[in-house]
Each structure stands twice: as structure tokens, then as C-alpha cells.
N, CA, C and O atoms as a printed pandas DataFrame, in Angstrom:
     atom_number atom_name residue_name chain_id  residue_number  x_coord  y_coord  z_coord
0              1         N          MET        A               1   26.743  141.650  146.513
1              2        CA          MET        A               1   27.121  141.091  145.194
2              3         C          MET        A               1   26.073  141.310  144.228
3              4         O          MET        A               1   26.352  141.406  143.033
4              5         N          MET        A               2   24.732  141.408  144.708
5              6        CA          MET        A               2   23.726  141.479  143.798
6              7         C          MET        A               2   23.713  142.942  143.229
7              8         O          MET        A               2   23.205  143.202  142.138
8              9         N          ALA        A               3   24.267  143.819  143.984
9             10        CA          ALA        A               3   24.379  145.206  143.512
10            11         C          ALA        A               3   25.292  145.248  142.127
11            12         O          ALA        A               3   25.017  145.953  141.156
12            13         N          ALA        A               4   26.349  144.421  142.218
13            14        CA          ALA        A               4   27.271  144.441  141.049
14            15         C          ALA        A               4   26.868  143.611  140.043
15            16         O          ALA        A               4   27.358  143.824  138.934
16            17         N          MET        A               5   25.987  142.596  140.185
17            18        CA          MET        A               5   25.683  141.611  139.186
18            19         C          MET        A               5   25.071  142.179  137.886
19            20         O          MET        A               5   25.246  141.557  136.838
20            21         N          PRO        A               6   24.370  143.316  137.898
21            22        CA          PRO        A               6   23.802  143.750  136.622
22            23         C          PRO        A               6   24.857  144.238  135.692
23            24         O          PRO        A               6   24.547  144.482  134.526
24            25         N          TYR        A               7   26.172  144.414  136.144
25            26        CA          TYR        A               7   27.293  145.000  135.309
26            27         C          TYR        A               7   28.248  143.812  134.984
27            28         O          TYR        A               7   29.273  144.055  134.346
28            29         N          VAL        A               8   27.988  142.625  135.360
29            30        CA          VAL        A               8   28.859  141.508  135.133
30            31         C          VAL        A               8   28.732  140.913  133.840
31            32         O          VAL        A               8   27.636  140.459  133.512
32            33         N          ASP        A               9   29.711  140.854  133.060
33            34        CA          ASP        A               9   29.641  140.326  131.616
34            35         C          ASP        A               9   30.018  138.876  131.551
35            36         O          ASP        A               9   29.461  138.041  130.837
36            37         N          ILE        A              10   31.099  138.644  132.430
37            38        CA          ILE        A              10   31.729  137.241  132.542
38            39         C          ILE        A              10   31.576  136.887  133.968
39            40         O          ILE        A              10   32.074  137.641  134.803
40            41         N          LEU        A              11   30.905  135.761  134.363
41            42        CA          LEU        A              11   30.975  135.352  135.787
42            43         C          LEU        A              11   31.574  133.944  135.872
43            44         O          LEU        A              11   31.065  132.986  135.290
44            45         N          PHE        A              12   32.650  133.865  136.604
45            46        CA          PHE        A              12   33.294  132.573  136.810
46            47         C          PHE        A              12   33.001  132.106  138.256
47            48         O          PHE        A              12   32.943  132.881  139.211
48            49         N          GLY        A              13   32.831  130.837  138.327
49            50        CA          GLY        A              13   32.692  130.237  139.672
50            51         C          GLY        A              13   32.812  128.776  139.681
51            52         O          GLY        A              13   32.472  128.103  138.708
52            53         N          ASN        A              14   33.297  128.260  140.779
53            54        CA          ASN        A              14   33.422  126.824  140.929
54            55         C          ASN        A              14   32.041  126.255  141.540
55            56         O          ASN        A              14   31.179  127.035  141.945
56            57         N          GLU        A              15   31.889  124.986  141.583
57            58        CA          GLU        A              15   30.607  124.407  142.004
58            59         C          GLU        A              15   30.188  124.759  143.453
59            60         O          GLU        A              15   29.003  124.880  143.766
60            61         N          GLN        A              16   31.153  124.907  144.271
61            62        CA          GLN        A              16   30.917  125.334  145.590
62            63         C          GLN        A              16   30.470  126.678  145.786
63            64         O          GLN        A              16   29.558  126.993  146.550
64            65         N          GLU        A              17   31.224  127.563  144.983
65            66        CA          GLU        A              17   30.776  129.062  144.978
66            67         C          GLU        A              17   29.430  129.301  144.537
67            68         O          GLU        A              17   28.681  130.050  145.165
68            69         N          VAL        A              18   29.050  128.641  143.380
69            70        CA          VAL        A              18   27.792  129.001  142.800
70            71         C          VAL        A              18   26.669  128.313  143.699
71            72         O          VAL        A              18   25.629  128.938  143.906
72            73         N          GLU        A              19   26.843  127.109  144.208
73            74        CA          GLU        A              19   25.955  126.491  145.056
74            75         C          GLU        A              19   25.768  127.384  146.452
75            76         O          GLU        A              19   24.677  127.453  147.018
76            77         N          THR        A              20   26.809  127.971  146.874
77            78        CA          THR        A              20   26.616  128.870  148.105
78            79         C          THR        A              20   25.767  130.121  147.721
79            80         O          THR        A              20   24.847  130.539  148.424
80            81         N          PHE        A              21   26.160  130.681  146.540
81            82        CA          PHE        A              21   25.397  131.868  146.039
82            83         C          PHE        A              21   23.844  131.487  145.917
83            84         O          PHE        A              21   22.974  132.197  146.420
84            85         N          ALA        A              22   23.587  130.398  145.262
85            86        CA          ALA        A              22   22.260  130.083  145.040
86            87         C          ALA        A              22   21.451  129.889  146.360
87            88         O          ALA        A              22   20.308  130.322  146.511
88            89         N          ASN        A              23   22.205  129.143  147.371
89            90        CA          ASN        A              23   21.617  129.140  148.700
90            91         C          ASN        A              23   21.265  130.419  149.365
91            92         O          ASN        A              23   20.186  130.610  149.925
92            93         N          GLU        A              24   22.280  131.335  149.274
93            94        CA          GLU        A              24   22.107  132.630  149.825
94            95         C          GLU        A              24   20.964  133.441  149.275
95            96         O          GLU        A              24   20.288  134.202  149.967
96            97         N          GLN        A              25   20.789  133.231  147.979
97            98        CA          GLN        A              25   19.663  133.901  147.233
98            99         C          GLN        A              25   18.366  133.227  147.544
99           100         O          GLN        A              25   17.316  133.771  147.202
100          101         N          GLY        A              26   18.367  132.120  148.146
101          102        CA          GLY        A              26   17.036  131.415  148.503
102          103         C          GLY        A              26   16.626  130.711  147.243
103          104         O          GLY        A              26   15.424  130.458  147.174
104          105         N          TRP        A              27   17.336  130.362  146.284
105          106        CA          TRP        A              27   16.961  129.534  145.104
106          107         C          TRP        A              27   16.741  128.167  145.636
107          108         O          TRP        A              27   17.512  127.679  146.463
108          109         N          GLU        A              28   15.662  127.518  145.160
109          110        CA          GLU        A              28   15.238  126.222  145.645
110          111         C          GLU        A              28   16.234  125.097  145.144
111          112         O          GLU        A              28   16.670  124.230  145.902
112          113         N          GLU        A              29   16.515  125.176  143.973
113          114        CA          GLU        A              29   17.541  124.184  143.364
114          115         C          GLU        A              29   19.041  124.668  143.615
115          116         O          GLU        A              29   19.676  125.235  142.726
116          117         N          THR        A              30   19.554  124.415  144.850
117          118        CA          THR        A              30   20.857  124.787  145.148
118          119         C          THR        A              30   21.960  123.886  144.809
119          120         O          THR        A              30   23.127  124.223  145.008
120          121         N          LYS        A              31   21.638  122.749  144.301
121          122        CA          LYS        A              31   22.626  121.693  143.992
122          123         C          LYS        A              31   22.723  121.432  142.545
123          124         O          LYS        A              31   23.683  120.818  142.079
124          125         N          ASP        A              32   21.708  121.904  141.787
125          126        CA          ASP        A              32   21.676  121.572  140.314
126          127         C          ASP        A              32   22.358  122.630  139.591
127          128         O          ASP        A              32   21.791  123.712  139.438
128          129         N          LEU        A              33   23.602  122.404  139.098
129          130        CA          LEU        A              33   24.367  123.482  138.512
130          131         C          LEU        A              33   23.880  123.999  137.270
131          132         O          LEU        A              33   24.156  125.136  136.887
132          133         N          GLU        A              34   23.072  123.095  136.547
133          134        CA          GLU        A              34   22.488  123.667  135.271
134          135         C          GLU        A              34   21.355  124.703  135.568
135          136         O          GLU        A              34   21.148  125.679  134.846
136          137         N          VAL        A              35   20.623  124.398  136.719
137          138        CA          VAL        A              35   19.547  125.326  137.117
138          139         C          VAL        A              35   20.143  126.632  137.560
139          140         O          VAL        A              35   19.715  127.730  137.205
140          141         N          ILE        A              36   21.223  126.420  138.412
141          142        CA          ILE        A              36   21.888  127.644  138.959
142          143         C          ILE        A              36   22.529  128.530  137.859
143          144         O          ILE        A              36   22.476  129.760  137.873
144          145         N          GLY        A              37   23.146  127.780  136.897
145          146        CA          GLY        A              37   23.901  128.499  135.855
146          147         C          GLY        A              37   22.805  129.223  134.981
147          148         O          GLY        A              37   23.020  130.372  134.595
148          149         N          ARG        A              38   21.772  128.648  134.701
149          150        CA          ARG        A              38   20.635  129.320  133.826
150          151         C          ARG        A              38   20.113  130.658  134.663
151          152         O          ARG        A              38   19.886  131.740  134.122
152          153         N          LYS        A              39   19.977  130.408  135.966
153          154        CA          LYS        A              39   19.400  131.580  136.729
154          155         C          LYS        A              39   20.507  132.637  136.790
155          156         O          LYS        A              39   20.142  133.810  136.708
156          157         N          LEU        A              40   21.791  132.380  136.921
157          158        CA          LEU        A              40   22.774  133.302  136.968
158          159         C          LEU        A              40   22.873  134.105  135.601
159          160         O          LEU        A              40   23.057  135.321  135.551
160          161         N          PHE        A              41   22.741  133.337  134.581
161          162        CA          PHE        A              41   22.750  133.913  133.165
162          163         C          PHE        A              41   21.615  134.847  132.977
163          164         O          PHE        A              41   21.748  135.865  132.298
164          165         N          ALA        A              42   20.454  134.515  133.583
165          166        CA          ALA        A              42   19.205  135.262  133.463
166          167         C          ALA        A              42   19.052  136.469  134.328
167          168         O          ALA        A              42   18.139  137.263  134.102
168          169         N          LEU        A              43   19.924  136.657  135.339
169          170        CA          LEU        A              43   19.836  137.782  136.177
170          171         C          LEU        A              43   19.818  139.092  135.388
171          172         O          LEU        A              43   20.446  139.216  134.337
172          173         N          PRO        A              44   19.070  140.075  135.937
173          174        CA          PRO        A              44   19.077  141.388  135.182
174          175         C          PRO        A              44   20.397  141.917  134.872
175          176         O          PRO        A              44   21.332  141.741  135.654
176          177         N          LYS        A              45   20.542  142.603  133.695
177          178        CA          LYS        A              45   21.808  143.066  133.226
178          179         C          LYS        A              45   21.630  144.620  132.764
179          180         O          LYS        A              45   20.762  144.899  131.938
180          181         N          GLU        A              46   22.308  145.424  133.210
181          182        CA          GLU        A              46   22.264  146.910  132.889
182          183         C          GLU        A              46   22.918  147.150  131.528
183          184         O          GLU        A              46   22.283  147.758  130.667
184          185         N          ASN        A              47   24.152  146.705  131.291
185          186        CA          ASN        A              47   24.852  146.989  130.046
186          187         C          ASN        A              47   24.616  145.947  129.073
187          188         O          ASN        A              47   25.446  145.073  128.823
188          189         N          SER        A              48   23.437  146.046  128.503
189          190        CA          SER        A              48   22.908  144.930  127.754
190          191         C          SER        A              48   23.524  144.816  126.299
191          192         O          SER        A              48   23.101  143.961  125.520
192          193         N          GLN        A              49   24.493  145.662  125.966
193          194        CA          GLN        A              49   25.061  145.515  124.676
194          195         C          GLN        A              49   25.909  144.203  124.537
195          196         O          GLN        A              49   26.318  143.790  123.452
196          197         N          ARG        A              50   26.123  143.621  125.681
197          198        CA          ARG        A              50   26.929  142.275  125.791
198          199         C          ARG        A              50   26.107  141.434  126.576
199          200         O          ARG        A              50   25.584  141.864  127.604
200          201         N          GLU        A              51   25.926  140.137  126.138
201          202        CA          GLU        A              51   25.128  139.130  127.004
202          203         C          GLU        A              51   26.164  138.648  127.991
203          204         O          GLU        A              51   27.373  138.556  127.778
204          205         N          ARG        A              52   25.537  138.365  129.065
205          206        CA          ARG        A              52   26.476  137.753  130.220
206          207         C          ARG        A              52   26.744  136.383  129.775
207          208         O          ARG        A              52   25.908  135.792  129.091
208          209         N          ILE        A              53   27.996  135.765  130.159
209          210        CA          ILE        A              53   28.225  134.474  130.055
210          211         C          ILE        A              53   28.618  133.937  131.502
211          212         O          ILE        A              53   29.227  134.647  132.302
212          213         N          VAL        A              54   28.293  132.858  131.729
213          214        CA          VAL        A              54   28.566  132.118  133.063
214          215         C          VAL        A              54   29.340  130.981  132.841
215          216         O          VAL        A              54   28.956  130.177  131.991
216          217         N          ILE        A              55   30.491  130.757  133.541
217          218        CA          ILE        A              55   31.379  129.584  133.527
218          219         C          ILE        A              55   31.487  129.032  134.873
219          220         O          ILE        A              55   31.801  129.722  135.843
220          221         N          ILE        A              56   31.218  127.743  134.930
221          222        CA          ILE        A              56   31.154  126.941  136.106
222          223         C          ILE        A              56   32.258  125.877  136.014
223          224         O          ILE        A              56   32.210  125.058  135.096
224          225         N          THR        A              57   33.219  125.849  136.888
225          226        CA          THR        A              57   34.285  124.707  136.936
226          227         C          THR        A              57   33.802  123.693  138.000
227          228         O          THR        A              57   33.072  123.984  138.947
228          229         N          GLN        A              58   34.271  122.538  137.742
229          230        CA          GLN        A              58   33.853  121.451  138.617
230          231         C          GLN        A              58   34.997  120.521  138.923
231          232         O          GLN        A              58   34.805  119.312  139.049
232          233         N          GLY        A              59   36.128  121.048  139.039
233          234        CA          GLY        A              59   37.416  120.251  139.380
234          235         C          GLY        A              59   37.611  119.333  138.077
235          236         O          GLY        A              59   37.767  119.851  136.972
236          237         N          HIS        A              60   37.594  118.004  138.257
237          238        CA          HIS        A              60   37.896  117.027  137.198
238          239         C          HIS        A              60   36.649  116.755  136.385
239          240         O          HIS        A              60   36.719  115.937  135.467
240          241         N          LEU        A              61   35.449  117.413  136.666
241          242        CA          LEU        A              61   34.220  117.176  135.873
242          243         C          LEU        A              61   34.215  118.260  134.824
243          244         O          LEU        A              61   34.947  119.245  134.923
244          245         N          PRO        A              62   33.352  118.063  133.779
245          246        CA          PRO        A              62   33.284  119.068  132.780
246          247         C          PRO        A              62   33.003  120.550  133.143
247          248         O          PRO        A              62   32.236  120.826  134.065
248          249         N          VAL        A              63   33.633  121.500  132.408
249          250        CA          VAL        A              63   33.394  122.802  132.699
250          251         C          VAL        A              63   32.107  123.267  132.031
251          252         O          VAL        A              63   31.893  122.894  130.878
252          253         N          LEU        A              64   31.195  124.082  132.686
253          254        CA          LEU        A              64   30.032  124.395  132.028
254          255         C          LEU        A              64   30.063  125.847  131.609
255          256         O          LEU        A              64   30.473  126.741  132.349
256          257         N          LEU        A              65   29.568  126.053  130.273
257          258        CA          LEU        A              65   29.587  127.360  129.753
258          259         C          LEU        A              65   28.123  127.736  129.470
259          260         O          LEU        A              65   27.480  127.020  128.703
260          261         N          PHE        A              66   27.560  128.802  130.032
261          262        CA          PHE        A              66   26.214  129.219  129.654
262          263         C          PHE        A              66   26.283  130.498  128.811
263          264         O          PHE        A              66   26.609  131.604  129.243
264          265         N          LYS        A              67   25.951  130.217  127.618
265          266        CA          LYS        A              67   26.160  131.372  126.635
266          267         C          LYS        A              67   24.953  131.253  125.553
267          268         O          LYS        A              67   24.624  130.146  125.127
268          269         N          ASP        A              68   24.357  132.358  125.159
269          270        CA          ASP        A              68   23.366  132.406  124.189
270          271         C          ASP        A              68   22.171  131.498  124.574
271          272         O          ASP        A              68   21.533  130.896  123.710
272          273         N          GLY        A              69   21.871  131.414  125.964
273          274        CA          GLY        A              69   20.733  130.623  126.313
274          275         C          GLY        A              69   21.047  129.152  126.260
275          276         O          GLY        A              69   20.132  128.365  126.502
276          277         N          LYS        A              70   22.279  128.690  125.962
277          278        CA          LYS        A              70   22.638  127.319  125.897
278          279         C          LYS        A              70   23.654  127.026  126.886
279          280         O          LYS        A              70   24.360  127.892  127.404
280          281         N          ILE        A              71   23.721  125.642  127.165
281          282        CA          ILE        A              71   24.836  125.179  128.016
282          283         C          ILE        A              71   25.769  124.330  127.206
283          284         O          ILE        A              71   25.325  123.395  126.541
284          285         N          HIS        A              72   27.046  124.623  127.237
285          286        CA          HIS        A              72   28.121  123.948  126.548
286          287         C          HIS        A              72   29.000  123.241  127.600
287          288         O          HIS        A              72   29.395  123.883  128.573
288          289         N          GLU        A              73   29.300  122.018  127.450
289          290        CA          GLU        A              73   30.153  121.316  128.277
290          291         C          GLU        A              73   31.555  120.992  127.818
291          292         O          GLU        A              73   31.680  120.545  126.678
292          293         N          TYR        A              74   32.526  121.149  128.501
293          294        CA          TYR        A              74   33.917  120.921  128.080
294          295         C          TYR        A              74   34.660  120.004  128.948
295          296         O          TYR        A              74   34.952  120.306  130.105
296          297         N          GLU        A              75   34.985  118.831  128.375
297          298        CA          GLU        A              75   35.605  117.829  129.269
298          299         C          GLU        A              75   36.972  118.287  129.713
299          300         O          GLU        A              75   37.669  119.030  129.022
300          301         N          VAL        A              76   37.332  117.815  130.896
301          302        CA          VAL        A              76   38.682  118.095  131.557
302          303         C          VAL        A              76   39.623  116.893  131.444
303          304         O          VAL        A              76   39.241  115.811  131.889
304          305         N          PRO        A              77   40.751  117.004  130.913
305          306        CA          PRO        A              77   41.609  115.761  130.814
306          307         C          PRO        A              77   41.820  115.334  132.237
307          308         O          PRO        A              77   42.045  116.149  133.131
308          309         N          GLN        A              78   41.746  114.078  132.422
309          310        CA          GLN        A              78   42.072  113.515  133.788
310          311         C          GLN        A              78   43.571  113.406  134.013
311          312         O          GLN        A              78   44.298  112.968  133.122
312          313         N          LEU        A              79   44.007  113.769  135.101
313          314        CA          LEU        A              79   45.382  113.636  135.560
314          315         C          LEU        A              79   45.537  112.536  136.475
315          316         O          LEU        A              79   44.620  112.174  137.212
316          317         N          SER        A              80   46.739  111.964  136.447
317          318        CA          SER        A              80   46.932  110.818  137.377
318          319         C          SER        A              80   47.211  111.456  138.832
319          320         O          SER        A              80   47.474  112.645  139.012
320          321         N          ARG        A              81   47.120  110.548  139.766
321          322        CA          ARG        A              81   47.392  111.020  141.203
322          323         C          ARG        A              81   48.861  111.558  141.244
323          324         O          ARG        A              81   49.054  112.576  141.908
324          325         N          GLU        A              82   49.836  111.017  140.647
325          326        CA          GLU        A              82   51.165  111.505  140.664
326          327         C          GLU        A              82   51.278  112.874  140.026
327          328         O          GLU        A              82   52.056  113.697  140.506
328          329         N          GLN        A              83   50.591  113.135  139.042
329          330        CA          GLN        A              83   50.554  114.541  138.461
330          331         C          GLN        A              83   49.957  115.534  139.344
331          332         O          GLN        A              83   50.433  116.669  139.360
332          333         N          MET        A              84   48.910  115.209  140.118
333          334        CA          MET        A              84   48.268  116.213  140.893
334          335         C          MET        A              84   49.106  116.392  142.160
335          336         O          MET        A              84   49.228  115.511  143.011
336          337         N          VAL        A              85   49.753  117.771  142.229
337          338        CA          VAL        A              85   50.495  118.048  143.255
338          339         C          VAL        A              85   49.924  119.069  144.221
339          340         O          VAL        A              85   50.168  118.993  145.425
340          341         N          ASP        A              86   49.157  120.037  143.693
341          342        CA          ASP        A              86   48.613  121.066  144.449
342          343         C          ASP        A              86   47.509  121.795  143.736
343          344         O          ASP        A              86   47.807  122.375  142.691
344          345         N          THR        A              87   46.225  121.838  144.188
345          346        CA          THR        A              87   45.185  122.497  143.476
346          347         C          THR        A              87   45.031  124.009  143.827
347          348         O          THR        A              87   44.153  124.684  143.289
348          349         N          LYS        A              88   45.869  124.509  144.705
349          350        CA          LYS        A              88   45.867  125.988  144.975
350          351         C          LYS        A              88   46.131  126.668  143.782
351          352         O          LYS        A              88   47.120  126.384  143.106
352          353         N          GLY        A              89   45.290  127.589  143.443
353          354        CA          GLY        A              89   45.618  128.546  142.269
354          355         C          GLY        A              89   44.996  128.040  140.845
355          356         O          GLY        A              89   45.053  128.710  139.814
356          357         N          ALA        A              90   44.421  126.807  140.952
357          358        CA          ALA        A              90   43.861  126.241  139.737
358          359         C          ALA        A              90   42.703  127.137  139.224
359          360         O          ALA        A              90   42.644  127.376  138.018
360          361         N          GLY        A              91   41.863  127.600  140.001
361          362        CA          GLY        A              91   40.765  128.508  139.506
362          363         C          GLY        A              91   41.355  129.775  138.923
363          364         O          GLY        A              91   40.936  130.197  137.845
364          365         N          ASP        A              92   42.283  130.381  139.572
365          366        CA          ASP        A              92   42.819  131.674  139.119
366          367         C          ASP        A              92   43.533  131.327  137.725
367          368         O          ASP        A              92   43.398  132.056  136.743
368          369         N          ALA        A              93   44.315  130.142  137.715
369          370        CA          ALA        A              93   44.832  129.881  136.452
370          371         C          ALA        A              93   43.868  129.651  135.299
371          372         O          ALA        A              93   44.124  130.022  134.154
372          373         N          PHE        A              94   42.743  129.020  135.649
373          374        CA          PHE        A              94   41.798  128.808  134.545
374          375         C          PHE        A              94   41.240  130.212  134.156
375          376         O          PHE        A              94   41.092  130.481  132.964
376          377         N          VAL        A              95   40.947  131.054  135.068
377          378        CA          VAL        A              95   40.354  132.457  134.587
378          379         C          VAL        A              95   41.492  133.109  133.779
379          380         O          VAL        A              95   41.236  133.645  132.701
380          381         N          GLY        A              96   42.706  133.076  134.262
381          382        CA          GLY        A              96   43.824  133.667  133.471
382          383         C          GLY        A              96   44.043  133.217  132.038
383          384         O          GLY        A              96   44.292  134.032  131.149
384          385         N          GLY        A              97   43.942  131.834  131.810
385          386        CA          GLY        A              97   43.994  131.235  130.652
386          387         C          GLY        A              97   42.867  131.575  129.679
387          388         O          GLY        A              97   43.049  131.821  128.487
388          389         N          PHE        A              98   41.692  131.566  130.299
389          390        CA          PHE        A              98   40.566  131.893  129.481
390          391         C          PHE        A              98   40.606  133.443  129.082
391          392         O          PHE        A              98   40.311  133.750  127.927
392          393         N          LEU        A              99   40.946  134.381  129.967
393          394        CA          LEU        A              99   41.061  135.730  129.718
394          395         C          LEU        A              99   42.146  136.096  128.673
395          396         O          LEU        A              99   42.027  137.032  127.883
396          397         N          ALA        A             100   43.200  135.281  128.742
397          398        CA          ALA        A             100   44.440  135.470  127.843
398          399         C          ALA        A             100   43.878  135.351  126.313
399          400         O          ALA        A             100   44.271  136.086  125.407
400          401         N          GLN        A             101   42.940  134.364  126.162
401          402        CA          GLN        A             101   42.507  134.150  124.839
402          403         C          GLN        A             101   41.275  135.124  124.497
403          404         O          GLN        A             101   41.081  135.518  123.347
404          405         N          TYR        A             102   40.554  135.441  125.452
405          406        CA          TYR        A             102   39.250  136.186  125.364
406          407         C          TYR        A             102   39.655  137.622  124.803
407          408         O          TYR        A             102   39.040  138.195  123.903
408          409         N          VAL        A             103   40.704  138.090  125.419
409          410        CA          VAL        A             103   41.131  139.512  124.970
410          411         C          VAL        A             103   41.657  139.576  123.606
411          412         O          VAL        A             103   41.745  140.671  123.050
412          413         N          GLN        A             104   42.037  138.427  122.982
413          414        CA          GLN        A             104   42.571  138.348  121.738
414          415         C          GLN        A             104   41.358  137.944  120.856
415          416         O          GLN        A             104   41.575  137.634  119.684
416          417         N          GLU        A             105   40.107  137.931  121.345
417          418        CA          GLU        A             105   38.910  137.679  120.570
418          419         C          GLU        A             105   38.885  136.328  119.870
419          420         O          GLU        A             105   38.432  136.132  118.743
420          421         N          LYS        A             106   39.473  135.345  120.745
421          422        CA          LYS        A             106   39.435  133.920  120.203
422          423         C          LYS        A             106   38.034  133.306  120.482
423          424         O          LYS        A             106   37.355  133.756  121.405
424          425         N          PRO        A             107   37.612  132.335  119.739
425          426        CA          PRO        A             107   36.347  131.657  120.050
426          427         C          PRO        A             107   36.346  131.021  121.463
427          428         O          PRO        A             107   37.373  130.583  121.982
428          429         N          PHE        A             108   35.210  131.000  122.009
429          430        CA          PHE        A             108   34.917  130.619  123.435
430          431         C          PHE        A             108   35.474  129.242  123.662
431          432         O          PHE        A             108   35.971  128.940  124.747
432          433         N          ASP        A             109   35.388  128.272  122.498
433          434        CA          ASP        A             109   35.936  126.996  122.661
434          435         C          ASP        A             109   37.509  127.146  123.127
435          436         O          ASP        A             109   37.969  126.485  124.058
436          437         N          VAL        A             110   38.181  127.977  122.463
437          438        CA          VAL        A             110   39.575  128.215  122.535
438          439         C          VAL        A             110   39.863  128.712  123.951
439          440         O          VAL        A             110   40.768  128.228  124.631
440          441         N          CYS        A             111   39.048  129.715  124.381
441          442        CA          CYS        A             111   39.166  130.342  125.612
442          443         C          CYS        A             111   38.959  129.356  126.802
443          444         O          CYS        A             111   39.753  129.352  127.742
444          445         N          ILE        A             112   37.944  128.569  126.755
445          446        CA          ILE        A             112   37.682  127.490  127.751
446          447         C          ILE        A             112   38.918  126.499  127.702
447          448         O          ILE        A             112   39.479  126.182  128.751
448          449         N          ARG        A             113   39.325  126.027  126.511
449          450        CA          ARG        A             113   40.365  125.065  126.569
450          451         C          ARG        A             113   41.655  125.470  127.065
451          452         O          ARG        A             113   42.390  124.653  127.619
452          453         N          CYS        A             114   42.019  126.823  126.884
453          454        CA          CYS        A             114   43.155  127.403  127.495
454          455         C          CYS        A             114   43.025  127.429  129.027
455          456         O          CYS        A             114   43.920  127.097  129.805
456          457         N          GLY        A             115   41.865  127.842  129.343
457          458        CA          GLY        A             115   41.606  127.818  130.862
458          459         C          GLY        A             115   41.865  126.541  131.421
459          460         O          GLY        A             115   42.586  126.451  132.416
460          461         N          ILE        A             116   41.317  125.466  130.848
461          462        CA          ILE        A             116   41.485  124.053  131.393
462          463         C          ILE        A             116   43.031  123.738  131.368
463          464         O          ILE        A             116   43.597  123.240  132.341
464          465         N          TRP        A             117   43.634  124.036  130.273
465          466        CA          TRP        A             117   45.141  123.768  130.110
466          467         C          TRP        A             117   45.868  124.487  131.297
467          468         O          TRP        A             117   46.674  123.896  132.016
468          469         N          SER        A             118   45.531  125.796  131.452
469          470        CA          SER        A             118   46.346  126.503  132.427
470          471         C          SER        A             118   46.210  125.946  133.894
471          472         O          SER        A             118   47.164  125.822  134.661
472          473         N          ALA        A             119   44.842  125.611  134.201
473          474        CA          ALA        A             119   44.626  124.981  135.507
474          475         C          ALA        A             119   45.341  123.644  135.732
475          476         O          ALA        A             119   45.826  123.318  136.815
476          477         N          GLY        A             120   45.368  122.875  134.587
477          478        CA          GLY        A             120   46.000  121.629  134.637
478          479         C          GLY        A             120   47.540  121.768  134.874
479          480         O          GLY        A             120   48.123  120.951  135.587
480          481         N          GLU        A             121   48.157  122.742  134.308
481          482        CA          GLU        A             121   49.611  122.887  134.474
482          483         C          GLU        A             121   49.891  123.401  135.735
483          484         O          GLU        A             121   50.993  123.120  136.206
484          485         N          ILE        A             122   48.994  124.216  136.500
485          486        CA          ILE        A             122   49.263  124.717  137.889
486          487         C          ILE        A             122   49.143  123.586  138.894
487          488         O          ILE        A             122   49.902  123.491  139.858
488          489         N          ILE        A             123   48.077  122.658  138.610
489          490        CA          ILE        A             123   47.923  121.563  139.575
490          491         C          ILE        A             123   49.064  120.641  139.531
491          492         O          ILE        A             123   49.174  119.870  140.485
492          493         N          LYS        A             124   49.971  120.585  138.544
493          494        CA          LYS        A             124   51.180  119.786  138.508
494          495         C          LYS        A             124   52.274  120.272  139.317
495          496         O          LYS        A             124   53.300  119.608  139.466
496          497         N          ARG        A             125   52.061  121.619  139.944
497          498        CA          ARG        A             125   53.242  122.269  140.660
498          499         C          ARG        A             125   52.861  122.522  142.059
499          500         O          ARG        A             125   51.678  122.620  142.382
500          501         N          SER        A             126   53.841  122.634  142.908
501          502        CA          SER        A             126   53.594  123.110  144.263
502          503         C          SER        A             126   53.476  124.545  144.398
503          504         O          SER        A             126   54.463  125.231  144.132
504          505         N          GLY        A             127   52.303  125.138  144.810
505          506        CA          GLY        A             127   52.001  126.483  144.868
506          507         C          GLY        A             127   51.744  126.944  143.512
507          508         O          GLY        A             127   51.860  126.182  142.552
508          509         N          CYS        A             128   51.370  128.265  143.386
509          510        CA          CYS        A             128   50.999  128.874  142.109
510          511         C          CYS        A             128   52.214  129.360  141.424
511          512         O          CYS        A             128   52.438  130.568  141.359
512          513         N          THR        A             129   53.136  128.343  140.826
513          514        CA          THR        A             129   54.348  128.665  140.236
514          515         C          THR        A             129   54.323  128.236  138.787
515          516         O          THR        A             129   53.535  127.405  138.336
516          517         N          PHE        A             130   55.318  128.917  138.044
517          518        CA          PHE        A             130   55.475  128.463  136.682
518          519         C          PHE        A             130   56.883  128.704  136.240
519          520         O          PHE        A             130   57.389  129.776  136.570
520          521         N          GLU        A             131   57.554  127.890  135.571
521          522        CA          GLU        A             131   58.900  128.109  135.250
522          523         C          GLU        A             131   58.886  129.308  134.165
523          524         O          GLU        A             131   59.943  129.724  133.691
């Protein structure tokens, strides 16, 4: 993974994935998502015409965006227990919603909010389905 990292423009991960990565890299603070996100953001980058952005999802907790050396937090609307049917595919739906807006050059706030919306919609269904 470290061989590919210098070419990564957008890095998505949930809290477990980035904590595991930090642990495998021997980073001391493997539970502090802000520290991990900053370190991921600061990793060497070959194609420097675009700055890397790092996005960490945390289930029902805020989504963290590391961009321009800053951390931005985006609240996730809470779903009732009845609304939560299946979390499989939520991460992929988040990425899909984000990228759908990103390729249209929408602001990052819009990209993140679309990712959150997409994940929330998938959680309300059994399996990764959509009418």
C-alpha cells in the first residue's frame, strides 16, 4: 500500500481501516483519528499538482475531511433503530455519492453531504439495493 500512496489524491477509510493502517505503519497514536488523518495527509506525494485529501468515516459520528492542512467535520444525521436495516455497502455508497459530486466539480461540502446521504439511504435497505 505504501508503494501506491504517493499517487493517491483522495483517500477514503473508515475508523477501523485507518487505525489498522496506522498500527501496521508503527505510528504511535493508532487510535487518535485526527493524528492519523494528519499523518495520512502528510505522506509523500509524487503527483503534487493536486494536494491529497483524506476522508475518514466513523459510522454515526462525524465524517472527517483533511484538506488544505485543516480538519473539517461533517455531522451525520442520526437514524432510528427502525430505519437501520443493513450497513453493508454504506462505505461504498458514501464513496459513490462523494465521487458523483466531485467529478462535477462541486464544493467539498456538497461532495461530503452527498456521500453521507447516499450511505444513509443504503443503510435503510437490505443489501446494497436501490429502487
